[in-house]
Amino acid sequence: MLEIKNLHASVVDIDDSEILRGIDLTVNKGEVHAIMGPNGSGKSTLVNVLMGRFDYEVTAGDILVNNESILALRPDQRAHLGMFLAFQYPAEIPGVRPWQFLKAALDSKAEANGEEKMSVRTFSKLFDEKVEAVGINPNLVKRSLNEGFSGGEKKRNEMLQLEVLKPTLAVLDETDSGLDVDALRIVAEGVNSMRSPERSFIVVTHYQRLLNYITPDVVHILVNGKIVKAGGAELALEVEKNGYKSYLAAAGANA
Amino acid sequence: MTNQNTISRESDLSGGEYKWGFVTDVETDLAPKGLSEDIVRLISAKKEEPGWLLEWRLRAYRHWVKLNESEGEPDWAMIDYPGIDYQDIYYYAAPKGTNEAPKSLDDVDPEMLATFEKLGIPLQERAALAGVAVDAVFDSVSVATTMEKQLGELGIIFCSFGNAVKNHPELVKKYLGSVVPYTDNFFATLNAAVFTDGSFVYIPPGVKCPIELMTYFRINTEGSGQFERTLIIADEGAYVSYLEGCTAPFRKTSQLHAATVELVALDNSEIKYSTIQNWFPGTPDGEGGVYNFVTKRGRADTDAKISWTQVETGSAITWKYPSVILKGDNSVGEFFSVALANNHQQADTGTKMIHIGKNTKSTIVSKGISAGKGNNTYRGQVQIMPGAENAVNHTQCDSLLVGDECGAHTVPYIEVRNPTARLEHEASTSKVSDDQLFYLMARGLSEEEAHHMIITGWSREVFKELPFEFALEAAQLLKVSLEGAVG
């Protein structure tokens, strides 16, 4: 599904700003991978580079999806391939209704893949169903996209999009340490209900807490732009107990 | 070493092409170029006008000559353009064969009907289906007014200005110049002297006009000016929603458009006036385009309401301040505007709300979008006169910048002469953020679609004031006007 090979990336137009320093990671179909790391380890950069954000530049290595390099693809083209990023802080778009936005997203994906667009009626039905399933206040989705949404409502809205767009590779950016229990549960429910042999997940998180709700197949520890250790779900518990200190020391970074 | 292909952050939205730039091959009846008392007399004669109207035109002309010799064009707006040579303009250009206004659509030149088809104007039967009555002004002559008969049964008059002068002279004489006198300003004075046609609407007391009335303006002849004059009167307790649309063909020389619109809302009536202005904006390099100098004003009597909604995407220069004189107690004035300045376009637009009556209320929502090298200025005046007890105004001015070479300016004037007034003013300037673009693109929208969605969303407060079909048209127009080599 996804192969990241010796990935190096820096911030565009800034010298000596390398953040990712050689990442290797393979995610097979149907697997859930967790990436954990301390602040400043490159977690956010990794998810943004995966989705093709323009502020970052890949200076070496490659990212393959279904054996093809996606480095030359724009974010929209990556989305059309089945990639999805659940944002930590989704942007607010005044005047754009979530319904309208999601229909446009679905249409552009269908168009790019030569599929028929979903009819308004079918979409409306699907939308209403999913709104109820993820527990968003139906009045909220009649307003502007993410504008005035609480943190939990934004998470629910991201999960709504995940469920409607049905990506094959979903990356969840939960790098923030400030997620409350409610938000954690929403994200976990979204992942667990969507887990399938055809769909892979990368869950990026600072704390182990989220992994109480989602059981990953593999846990990776990201420190100083490199994956320093990988293991099973028990690795997350070890980090919870001992922190990142020993990894930071080994990577030669400042704690 | 692999370089990640990054998205161009300087989104080039400037290459948008004007889609309405076709020229119709119709024989035109042209008066010689230039402005003189003779031309004014000729226009009046061509239109077989009564003596009082010719007199009015001549007074306006003489006043204009004085203005032109003394102060000239007003120069306070934030716009920059080469001087206009008023002797190098055709002041009368009528499609041949329309000296006699056509009696029915069958009498109209098929070429011209085809033009209106291209423009997507719901003429003919489509008008009835669409629930829209259309008056189309081609260069300066009103071509066809649909549904005149159906409206007539309700006592509604919707016809060309020329026909109104012939058939309803008492109404024209009573209200012409009553809101915008011929001495009002340089361009309104010019218009009063040389206006050739336009639309006329009268809604009788207590009648709610059941359909949208629409006028479509088009400048076709090269080097011609368009000076239409519109007069709308809502009698006591009446209601009307009126829409105007404008286009011009692609010309490398600039064209002058100096229109005047007067609205008279008598007691307890309501006039809703919507404009979609898409005059040719000039080439991306700033050649040609329409100079749009327009005077629009309404008078609201007791308990009356006037609402202006405009979507201004065209013209090289827009100089336009649809205003409301809140003369009667409890009268209401509204102004909702989206103005776009792309490439080398310059827009200086806004409104005036003049509160005279007690408990008068006005609302201003202005949205300016600047892209390319465009310059957008909001210029507004809120005036509370001494007798306007408990007047309320709310003003909101938002600017959106697309790119780094454009400009947005806000020039609000506020004059309060009654201490009971309550005024609020909010202003904001924002850019389409990288976070917003990335968010939408990560869901599969192209960069262009993402821009369009952000910009129309931002304009929604104004679009929702438009009749539904026109809101769609306006959104589409914004998209086309901002189209370019993005991505």
XYZ file of C-alpha atoms in Angstrom:
742
model
C 0.000 0.000 0.000
C 2.460 2.654 1.244
C 6.233 2.564 1.169
C 8.355 5.396 2.451
C 12.002 5.027 1.493
C 14.851 7.034 2.997
C 12.673 10.128 3.051
C 14.406 13.444 3.644
C 12.442 16.673 3.739
C 12.985 20.293 4.650
C 11.047 23.526 4.694
C 10.911 25.165 1.264
C 13.394 27.990 0.753
C 15.051 27.656 4.150
C 18.608 26.314 4.228
C 19.621 23.741 6.807
C 16.031 23.126 7.727
C 15.992 19.381 7.247
C 13.307 17.907 9.455
C 12.914 14.390 8.124
C 16.302 12.699 7.995
C 15.786 9.369 6.308
C 12.496 7.699 7.136
C 11.728 4.154 6.097
C 8.233 2.845 6.662
C 6.020 0.260 5.008
C 2.292 0.020 5.627
C 0.470 -2.957 4.166
C -3.175 -3.137 3.251
C -5.480 -3.348 6.217
C -2.814 -2.415 8.787
C -2.981 0.272 11.419
C 0.331 1.926 12.223
C 0.927 4.351 15.032
C 3.712 6.894 14.885
C 4.698 8.325 18.236
C 7.312 10.864 19.106
C 8.150 13.825 21.274
C 7.454 17.422 20.266
C 9.638 18.554 17.404
C 10.444 15.064 16.198
C 8.941 15.667 12.750
C 5.485 14.080 13.162
C 3.568 17.012 11.655
C 6.065 17.382 8.858
C 5.702 13.734 7.986
C 1.911 13.886 7.629
C 2.090 17.123 5.631
C 4.751 15.752 3.306
C 2.680 12.598 2.814
C -0.258 14.702 1.656
C 1.920 17.006 -0.484
C 1.712 20.300 1.363
C 3.566 23.008 -0.542
C 5.625 24.365 2.365
C 7.843 21.287 2.370
C 10.386 19.969 -0.048
C 11.469 16.372 -0.376
C 15.235 16.444 -0.852
C 15.870 12.708 -1.040
C 14.083 9.375 -0.957
C 10.656 8.462 -2.229
C 7.063 7.799 -1.267
C 5.291 5.002 -3.121
C 1.591 4.290 -3.089
C 0.650 1.013 -4.770
C 4.223 0.824 -6.064
C 4.160 4.201 -7.769
C 5.933 7.339 -6.649
C 3.557 10.111 -5.601
C 6.186 12.807 -5.136
C 5.147 14.613 -8.301
C 1.456 14.620 -7.374
C -0.454 17.576 -5.980
C -2.537 17.129 -2.816
C -5.742 16.807 -4.846
C -4.210 14.077 -7.001
C -3.119 12.221 -3.884
C -6.673 12.475 -2.570
C -7.932 11.023 -5.833
C -5.617 8.027 -5.284
C -7.449 7.311 -2.035
C -5.265 9.192 0.442
C -6.853 11.165 3.248
C -5.485 13.390 5.976
C -7.564 14.008 9.079
C -6.282 17.388 10.189
C -5.252 18.247 13.670
C -6.509 21.788 13.160
C -8.916 21.812 10.196
C -9.082 25.197 8.439
C -12.208 27.315 8.816
C -13.843 28.235 5.509
C -16.495 30.945 5.971
C -19.645 30.659 3.889
C -18.925 27.141 2.636
C -21.360 24.538 3.933
C -19.936 21.146 4.887
C -22.511 19.500 2.621
C -21.450 21.508 -0.408
C -17.770 20.966 0.344
C -18.062 17.227 0.759
C -20.157 16.834 -2.400
C -17.541 18.789 -4.355
C -14.767 16.635 -2.898
C -16.610 13.441 -3.784
C -17.376 14.742 -7.291
C -13.791 15.702 -8.020
C -12.631 12.284 -6.897
C -15.221 10.549 -9.084
C -14.325 12.724 -12.031
C -10.594 12.085 -11.668
C -11.185 8.347 -11.527
C -13.619 8.288 -14.438
C -16.516 7.288 -12.216
C -20.040 8.554 -12.261
C -20.853 11.372 -9.858
C -23.198 10.546 -7.042
C -26.640 12.025 -7.501
C -27.660 14.807 -5.154
C -30.402 12.645 -3.726
C -28.138 9.667 -2.995
C -25.524 11.950 -1.558
C -27.999 13.740 0.691
C -29.147 10.442 2.099
C -25.598 9.244 2.695
C -24.665 12.569 4.236
C -27.583 12.576 6.658
C -26.835 8.995 7.673
C -23.198 9.756 8.374
C -24.002 12.978 10.192
C -26.095 10.928 12.561
C -23.517 8.151 12.796
C -20.659 10.438 13.830
C -22.957 12.421 16.088
C -22.561 15.915 14.631
C -25.234 18.407 15.517
C -27.248 18.585 12.250
C -27.619 22.362 12.639
C -23.876 22.747 12.611
C -23.399 21.255 9.169
C -25.781 23.826 7.734
C -23.326 26.542 8.699
C -19.821 27.366 7.558
C -17.192 24.646 7.346
C -15.433 24.384 10.744
C -16.250 27.997 11.572
C -17.241 28.284 15.216
C -16.966 24.508 15.678
C -15.613 23.326 19.027
C -12.544 21.086 19.040
C -14.726 17.985 19.363
C -17.048 19.126 16.584
C -14.085 19.639 14.268
C -12.934 16.086 14.997
C -16.394 14.739 14.298
C -16.456 16.659 11.057
C -13.130 15.119 10.021
C -14.513 11.670 10.801
C -17.630 12.496 8.790
C -15.436 13.229 5.789
C -13.452 10.055 6.381
C -16.629 8.000 6.355
C -18.054 9.618 3.246
C -14.853 9.721 1.176
C -13.839 6.160 2.162
C -10.105 6.504 1.544
C -7.806 3.506 1.225
C -5.028 5.200 3.187
C -6.030 7.483 6.033
C -3.487 9.517 7.950
C -4.668 10.949 11.247
C -2.726 13.845 12.615
C -3.245 13.864 16.367
C 0.149 15.231 17.274
C -1.309 17.642 19.754
C -1.091 16.740 23.382
C -4.248 18.678 24.190
C -6.879 16.261 22.897
C -9.556 15.723 25.495
C -11.017 12.316 26.239
C -14.108 13.082 24.222
C -12.097 13.942 21.112
C -9.928 10.865 21.555
C -13.018 8.700 21.645
C -14.456 10.306 18.510
C -11.266 9.695 16.543
C -10.983 6.143 17.831
C -14.562 5.331 16.956
C -13.996 6.698 13.466
C -10.929 4.547 12.927
C -12.373 1.409 14.437
C -15.609 1.564 12.470
C -13.688 2.101 9.225
C -11.041 -0.540 9.829
C -11.098 -3.088 7.007
C -8.738 -5.390 5.098
C -8.773 -2.880 2.227
C -7.971 0.207 4.269
C -4.756 1.249 5.978
C -4.303 3.826 8.719
C -1.443 5.870 10.055
C -2.230 7.402 13.412
C 0.220 10.032 14.533
C 0.126 10.834 18.219
C 2.156 12.218 21.054
C 0.682 10.203 23.880
C -0.211 6.600 24.259
C -3.748 7.458 25.438
C -5.254 7.317 21.962
C -3.883 3.816 21.598
C -6.021 2.688 24.515
C -8.888 2.956 22.078
C -7.173 1.939 18.848
C -4.992 -1.144 18.814
C -2.243 -0.633 16.257
C -0.522 -3.419 14.377
C 2.806 -1.599 14.521
C 4.086 1.267 16.653
C 6.975 3.432 15.418
C 8.974 5.825 17.519
C 9.980 8.953 15.614
C 12.823 10.996 17.086
C 14.763 13.779 15.466
C 13.432 13.016 11.990
C 14.138 9.280 12.066
C 12.299 6.188 13.117
C 14.416 4.845 15.925
C 12.355 1.866 16.958
C 9.388 -0.178 15.801
C 7.404 -2.800 17.635
C 3.984 -4.092 18.570
C 1.279 -2.355 20.583
C 3.278 -2.995 23.766
C 5.880 -0.453 22.606
C 3.378 2.320 23.185
C 2.915 1.218 26.782
C 6.648 1.235 27.313
C 6.839 4.817 26.057
C 3.985 5.771 28.320
C 5.952 4.421 31.269
C 9.473 5.633 30.456
C 8.925 8.579 28.146
C 11.135 9.423 25.166
C 14.234 10.182 27.216
C 16.286 7.153 26.293
C 15.459 7.547 22.580
C 16.362 11.210 22.616
C 19.662 10.457 24.263
C 20.428 7.803 21.685
C 19.523 10.177 18.853
C 21.796 12.813 20.349
C 19.066 15.413 20.475
C 18.293 17.733 23.332
C 15.624 16.456 25.633
C 18.001 13.586 -5.411
C 14.301 14.005 -5.865
C 12.501 17.269 -5.656
C 8.949 17.220 -4.554
C 6.786 18.978 -7.040
C 5.327 21.830 -5.072
C 2.274 23.795 -5.958
C 2.848 27.253 -7.230
C 1.977 29.556 -4.390
C 1.691 32.588 -6.590
C -1.560 31.341 -7.994
C -1.872 33.026 -11.326
C -5.499 33.904 -11.472
C -4.976 36.601 -14.003
C -5.289 34.805 -17.299
C -9.060 34.600 -17.218
C -10.622 35.265 -20.545
C -13.654 37.355 -21.119
C -16.311 35.044 -22.516
C -18.782 37.632 -23.678
C -16.460 39.389 -26.094
C -18.320 38.657 -29.316
C -19.480 41.373 -31.658
C -22.818 41.226 -33.359
C -22.993 42.170 -36.985
C -25.991 44.423 -37.056
C -26.304 47.518 -39.136
C -26.082 50.524 -36.903
C -27.524 53.959 -37.212
C -24.797 56.265 -35.912
C -24.897 59.953 -35.221
C -21.549 61.684 -35.841
C -18.965 61.470 -33.074
C -18.722 64.235 -30.532
C -20.876 66.199 -28.155
C -22.622 69.436 -28.985
C -25.982 71.076 -28.555
C -26.844 69.763 -32.025
C -26.196 66.187 -30.968
C -28.454 66.643 -27.959
C -31.154 68.024 -30.225
C -30.610 65.181 -32.679
C -30.987 62.521 -29.991
C -34.150 64.159 -28.744
C -35.503 64.428 -32.308
C -34.632 60.815 -33.140
C -36.597 59.813 -30.102
C -39.474 62.147 -30.995
C -39.411 63.654 -27.551
C -41.687 66.392 -26.255
C -40.306 69.911 -25.860
C -40.037 69.810 -22.069
C -37.665 66.875 -22.238
C -35.496 68.533 -24.859
C -35.381 71.615 -22.631
C -34.299 69.494 -19.696
C -31.580 67.866 -21.776
C -30.317 71.219 -22.986
C -30.192 72.625 -19.461
C -28.172 69.565 -18.484
C -25.896 69.967 -21.503
C -25.174 73.607 -20.732
C -24.475 72.761 -17.122
C -22.123 70.010 -18.233
C -20.205 72.355 -20.515
C -19.672 74.643 -17.525
C -18.550 71.751 -15.329
C -16.232 70.482 -18.019
C -14.607 73.905 -18.367
C -14.300 74.510 -14.625
C -13.632 71.491 -12.469
C -13.918 68.670 -15.015
C -14.400 65.090 -13.966
C -14.508 64.342 -10.251
C -11.026 63.322 -9.141
C -11.518 62.150 -5.575
C -11.875 58.444 -6.397
C -8.931 56.083 -6.129
C -8.812 55.369 -9.835
C -6.301 56.203 -12.504
C -7.099 56.416 -16.203
C -6.133 58.462 -19.227
C -8.451 61.426 -19.780
C -11.660 60.780 -21.674
C -12.026 62.611 -24.961
C -15.696 63.471 -24.969
C -15.530 64.535 -28.591
C -14.343 61.082 -29.677
C -17.436 59.188 -28.610
C -20.589 58.241 -30.489
C -23.483 59.467 -28.417
C -26.121 57.790 -30.470
C -25.799 54.290 -31.886
C -29.028 52.513 -32.654
C -29.312 49.185 -34.413
C -30.884 50.037 -37.789
C -34.562 49.469 -38.109
C -35.270 50.118 -34.469
C -36.113 53.776 -34.742
C -39.569 52.414 -34.475
C -39.475 50.211 -31.417
C -40.364 46.660 -32.418
C -43.962 45.737 -31.717
C -43.167 42.130 -31.007
C -40.201 39.815 -30.999
C -40.923 38.957 -34.639
C -39.889 42.480 -35.578
C -36.509 42.174 -33.936
C -33.389 41.565 -36.023
C -32.649 37.810 -35.782
C -28.911 38.581 -35.400
C -29.743 40.511 -32.305
C -31.951 37.814 -30.876
C -29.080 35.413 -31.479
C -26.836 37.740 -29.474
C -29.188 37.657 -26.563
C -29.313 33.877 -26.866
C -25.532 33.829 -26.565
C -25.752 35.997 -23.510
C -28.202 33.559 -22.022
C -30.924 36.108 -21.558
C -34.246 34.465 -21.080
C -36.009 36.286 -23.893
C -39.050 34.990 -25.712
C -41.019 32.178 -24.146
C -38.138 31.333 -21.909
C -38.877 34.555 -20.150
C -42.287 33.390 -19.092
C -40.955 29.995 -18.060
C -38.215 31.557 -16.052
C -40.645 33.954 -14.472
C -38.608 36.896 -15.638
C -39.655 39.815 -17.744
C -36.812 41.230 -19.784
C -36.083 44.570 -21.328
C -32.947 44.376 -23.438
C -31.003 47.526 -24.222
C -28.607 47.043 -27.121
C -26.199 49.919 -27.437
C -28.671 52.581 -26.535
C -32.000 51.376 -27.794
C -34.424 49.169 -25.996
C -34.959 46.107 -28.142
C -37.702 44.006 -26.740
C -39.698 44.010 -23.613
C -41.187 40.679 -22.831
C -44.346 40.051 -20.913
C -45.449 43.636 -21.207
C -49.029 42.489 -21.707
C -49.196 40.132 -18.740
C -47.799 42.827 -16.497
C -50.193 45.342 -17.976
C -53.126 43.433 -16.577
C -51.866 44.268 -13.083
C -51.363 47.887 -14.069
C -47.605 47.448 -13.999
C -45.692 49.461 -16.543
C -42.413 47.906 -17.640
C -41.107 49.356 -20.858
C -38.241 51.205 -22.418
C -37.634 54.709 -21.216
C -38.428 55.968 -24.693
C -41.831 54.315 -24.677
C -42.541 55.676 -21.225
C -41.873 59.195 -22.479
C -44.385 58.596 -25.290
C -47.065 56.714 -23.372
C -46.726 57.884 -19.771
C -45.262 61.385 -20.002
C -46.968 62.552 -16.793
C -45.127 59.922 -14.719
C -41.793 60.591 -16.383
C -42.178 64.335 -16.023
C -43.092 64.028 -12.363
C -40.198 61.786 -11.317
C -37.367 62.293 -13.818
C -34.523 64.013 -12.003
C -36.412 63.990 -8.712
C -33.801 61.795 -7.037
C -30.772 62.462 -9.228
C -31.119 66.027 -10.516
C -29.308 66.873 -13.724
C -26.907 69.015 -11.695
C -25.942 66.112 -9.441
C -22.468 65.295 -10.697
C -20.369 65.425 -13.852
C -21.435 62.031 -15.172
C -25.071 62.288 -14.151
C -25.193 65.656 -15.888
C -23.679 64.145 -19.023
C -26.192 61.330 -18.849
C -29.102 63.758 -18.507
C -28.002 65.507 -21.674
C -27.418 62.512 -23.903
C -29.195 59.474 -22.464
C -30.752 57.477 -25.258
C -32.789 54.798 -23.599
C -33.138 52.627 -20.572
C -35.898 51.024 -18.606
C -38.965 52.378 -16.931
C -40.976 50.665 -14.241
C -44.109 51.756 -12.450
C -45.867 49.566 -9.915
C -49.326 50.838 -8.928
C -50.433 51.206 -5.295
C -50.675 47.954 -3.373
C -49.426 45.764 -6.242
C -46.700 43.226 -5.575
C -44.990 42.549 -8.870
C -45.233 38.741 -9.162
C -42.095 38.236 -11.273
C -38.554 39.540 -11.375
C -38.147 42.353 -13.863
C -34.899 42.311 -15.737
C -33.013 44.582 -18.090
C -30.025 43.482 -20.058
C -27.578 46.105 -21.271
C -25.010 45.576 -23.955
C -22.565 47.902 -25.691
C -21.848 46.651 -29.193
C -20.660 49.495 -31.391
C -16.972 50.362 -31.188
C -16.282 53.811 -29.827
C -19.794 54.312 -28.595
C -20.798 55.347 -25.156
C -23.768 53.963 -23.383
C -25.882 56.339 -21.418
C -28.996 54.613 -20.285
C -31.387 55.999 -17.782
C -33.571 53.900 -15.558
C -36.474 55.127 -13.512
C -38.373 52.871 -11.142
C -41.364 54.011 -9.165
C -43.049 51.856 -6.543
C -46.288 53.511 -5.571
C -47.698 53.226 -2.052
C -47.555 49.698 -0.686
C -46.094 48.260 -3.910
C -43.236 45.776 -4.251
C -40.831 45.085 -7.093
C -37.641 43.119 -7.566
C -35.591 44.348 -10.495
C -32.407 42.966 -11.968
C -29.949 44.339 -14.471
C -27.154 42.545 -16.267
C -24.455 44.081 -18.441
C -21.896 42.904 -20.985
C -19.811 44.427 -23.760
C -17.716 42.904 -26.543
C -13.965 42.640 -26.421
C -12.547 45.975 -27.599
C -9.044 47.349 -27.334
C -10.323 50.868 -27.044
C -12.084 51.887 -23.895
C -15.804 52.451 -23.814
C -17.620 54.894 -21.628
C -20.697 53.873 -19.738
C -22.371 56.624 -17.739
C -25.772 55.497 -16.583
C -28.205 56.953 -14.133
C -30.707 55.016 -12.094
C -33.389 56.643 -9.991
C -35.602 54.749 -7.608
C -38.656 56.238 -5.987
C -40.154 54.173 -3.186
C -43.342 55.832 -2.011
C -44.873 55.176 1.415
C -44.771 51.595 2.587
C -43.355 50.239 -0.669
C -40.256 48.171 -1.356
C -37.792 48.132 -4.237
C -35.130 45.480 -4.505
C -32.574 46.305 -7.181
C -29.933 43.730 -8.120
C -27.079 44.195 -10.561
C -24.732 41.741 -12.139
C -22.204 43.902 -13.909
C -19.889 42.130 -16.301
C -18.772 44.846 -18.682
C -15.576 44.019 -20.536
C -12.759 44.504 -17.969
C -9.988 45.121 -20.504
C -7.253 42.734 -21.550
C -5.049 41.134 -18.876
C -2.457 43.801 -19.781
C -4.884 46.577 -19.043
C -5.882 47.555 -22.583
C -9.403 48.651 -23.318
C -12.355 47.850 -21.137
C -15.424 49.741 -20.056
C -15.216 52.864 -17.937
C -18.240 52.512 -15.756
C -19.283 55.804 -14.160
C -22.709 55.269 -12.776
C -25.021 57.249 -10.525
C -27.634 55.216 -8.708
C -29.821 56.567 -5.987
C -33.153 55.879 -4.408
C -35.519 57.802 -2.222
C -37.410 55.918 0.457
C -40.510 57.551 1.875
C -42.300 56.642 5.100
C -42.038 52.922 5.971
C -40.489 52.233 2.570
C -37.473 50.054 1.872
C -34.819 50.154 -0.832
C -32.294 47.406 -1.187
C -29.321 47.487 -3.587
C -27.444 44.279 -4.298
C -24.566 44.341 -6.734
C -22.040 41.887 -8.056
C -19.424 43.830 -9.960
C -16.974 41.630 -11.819
C -16.430 43.615 -14.979
C -15.292 47.040 -16.233
C -11.790 48.446 -16.331
C -12.985 51.164 -13.994
C -15.977 51.052 -11.715
C -17.120 54.292 -10.112
C -20.417 53.606 -8.515
C -22.177 54.381 -5.244
C -25.781 53.149 -5.152
C -27.312 55.229 -2.418
C -30.488 55.650 -0.433
C -32.024 58.841 0.838
C -33.973 57.701 3.891
C -36.428 60.526 3.747
C -39.500 59.037 5.410
C -39.777 57.909 9.018
C -39.015 54.209 9.584
C -37.568 53.825 6.124
C -34.895 51.200 5.471
C -31.886 51.242 3.140
C -29.648 48.299 2.326
C -26.513 47.855 0.261
C -24.956 44.476 -0.421
C -21.959 44.403 -2.703
C -19.334 42.064 -4.065
C -16.776 43.837 -6.224
C -13.941 42.082 -7.941
C -10.826 43.776 -9.290
C -8.539 41.437 -11.208
C -5.630 42.114 -13.609
C -5.594 45.907 -14.027
C -9.173 46.540 -12.979
C -9.906 49.392 -10.610
C -13.058 49.514 -8.567
C -14.020 52.452 -6.397
C -17.466 51.599 -5.163
C -19.647 51.835 -2.114
C -22.764 53.591 -1.007
C -24.284 56.607 0.644
C -26.972 56.292 3.277
C -28.539 59.609 4.104
C -30.777 59.425 7.150
C -33.383 62.181 7.255
C -36.481 60.523 8.759
C -36.917 59.252 12.302
C -36.152 55.612 13.171
C -34.463 55.081 9.838
C -32.232 52.093 9.462
C -29.473 51.222 7.027
C -27.274 48.199 6.492
C -24.101 48.079 4.416
C -22.284 44.855 3.595
C -19.407 45.386 1.196
C -17.097 42.621 0.031
C -14.129 43.590 -2.105
C -11.980 40.979 -3.817
C -8.638 42.056 -5.243
C -6.527 39.817 -7.465
C -3.699 40.290 -9.947
C -2.817 43.979 -10.008
C -6.379 44.937 -9.192
C -7.284 47.774 -6.870
C -10.478 47.774 -4.876
C -11.727 50.678 -2.803
C -14.791 50.783 -0.624
C -16.017 54.337 -0.297
C -19.043 54.890 1.855
C -20.839 57.725 3.486
C -23.294 57.486 6.323
C -24.966 60.752 7.116
C -27.333 61.256 10.034
C -29.245 64.497 9.666
C -30.442 66.513 12.706
C -34.042 65.284 12.453
C -33.148 61.607 12.184
C -33.986 60.529 15.728
C -32.897 56.987 16.597
C -31.245 56.282 13.283
C -29.315 53.035 13.086
C -26.548 52.043 10.714
C -24.535 48.889 10.527
C -21.575 48.820 8.167
C -19.411 45.840 7.388
C -16.516 46.100 4.925
C -14.497 43.026 4.138
C -11.572 42.802 1.769
C -10.040 39.655 0.374
C -6.634 39.683 -1.269
C -5.564 37.079 -3.794
C -1.837 37.446 -4.508
C 0.692 40.079 -3.496
C 0.316 42.798 -6.109
C -3.258 43.860 -5.529
C -4.676 46.461 -3.217
C -7.691 46.979 -0.976
C -8.723 50.284 0.550
C -11.570 51.334 2.789
C -12.723 54.929 2.962
C -15.727 55.292 5.229
C -17.117 58.757 5.906
C -19.454 59.140 8.834
C -21.304 62.303 9.678
C -23.617 62.326 12.681
C -25.737 65.340 13.516
C -28.141 63.713 15.920
C -26.907 62.271 19.235
C -29.496 59.479 19.342
C -27.957 57.716 16.353
C -26.364 54.312 16.712
C -23.675 53.360 14.241
C -21.523 50.281 13.984
C -18.608 49.837 11.637
C -16.703 46.612 11.143
C -13.895 46.096 8.705
C -11.648 43.168 7.919
C -8.945 42.292 5.450
C -7.994 38.716 4.786
C -6.063 36.589 2.358
C -6.904 33.173 1.029
C -4.681 31.253 3.431
C -2.398 28.355 2.566
C -4.122 26.377 5.311
C -7.507 26.817 3.618
C -6.151 25.902 0.191
C -4.315 22.859 1.478
C -7.351 21.683 3.418
C -9.600 21.761 0.355
C -6.971 20.309 -1.960
C -6.254 17.467 0.432
C -9.892 16.505 -0.067
C -9.499 16.384 -3.843
C -10.366 19.880 -5.071
C -8.027 21.407 -7.641
C -6.294 24.616 -6.693
C -8.682 26.559 -8.901
C -11.765 24.882 -7.445
C -10.409 25.493 -3.969
C -9.904 29.205 -4.653
C -13.341 29.473 -6.134
C -14.972 27.737 -3.205
C -13.206 29.949 -0.678
C -14.076 33.127 -2.574
C -17.734 32.338 -3.234
C -18.125 31.174 0.365
C -16.683 34.457 1.510
C -19.165 36.298 -0.734
C -22.174 34.270 0.349
C -23.646 36.913 2.612
C -24.177 39.052 -0.480
C -25.064 36.283 -2.946
C -27.910 35.123 -0.755
C -29.561 38.503 -1.288
C -29.813 37.809 -5.030
C -32.722 35.972 -6.620
C -31.751 32.293 -6.720
C -30.889 31.853 -10.428
C -28.863 35.032 -10.382
C -26.960 33.911 -7.314
C -25.837 30.902 -9.345
C -24.951 33.135 -12.267
C -22.994 35.442 -9.996
C -20.989 32.562 -8.539
C -20.263 31.314 -12.042
C -19.210 34.787 -13.138
C -16.779 35.106 -10.241
C -15.291 31.786 -11.235
C -14.820 32.805 -14.853
C -13.485 36.220 -13.899
C -10.861 34.627 -11.682
C -10.059 31.786 -14.019
C -6.454 31.372 -15.012
C -3.496 29.092 -15.311
C -3.691 27.723 -11.799
C -2.106 24.462 -10.659
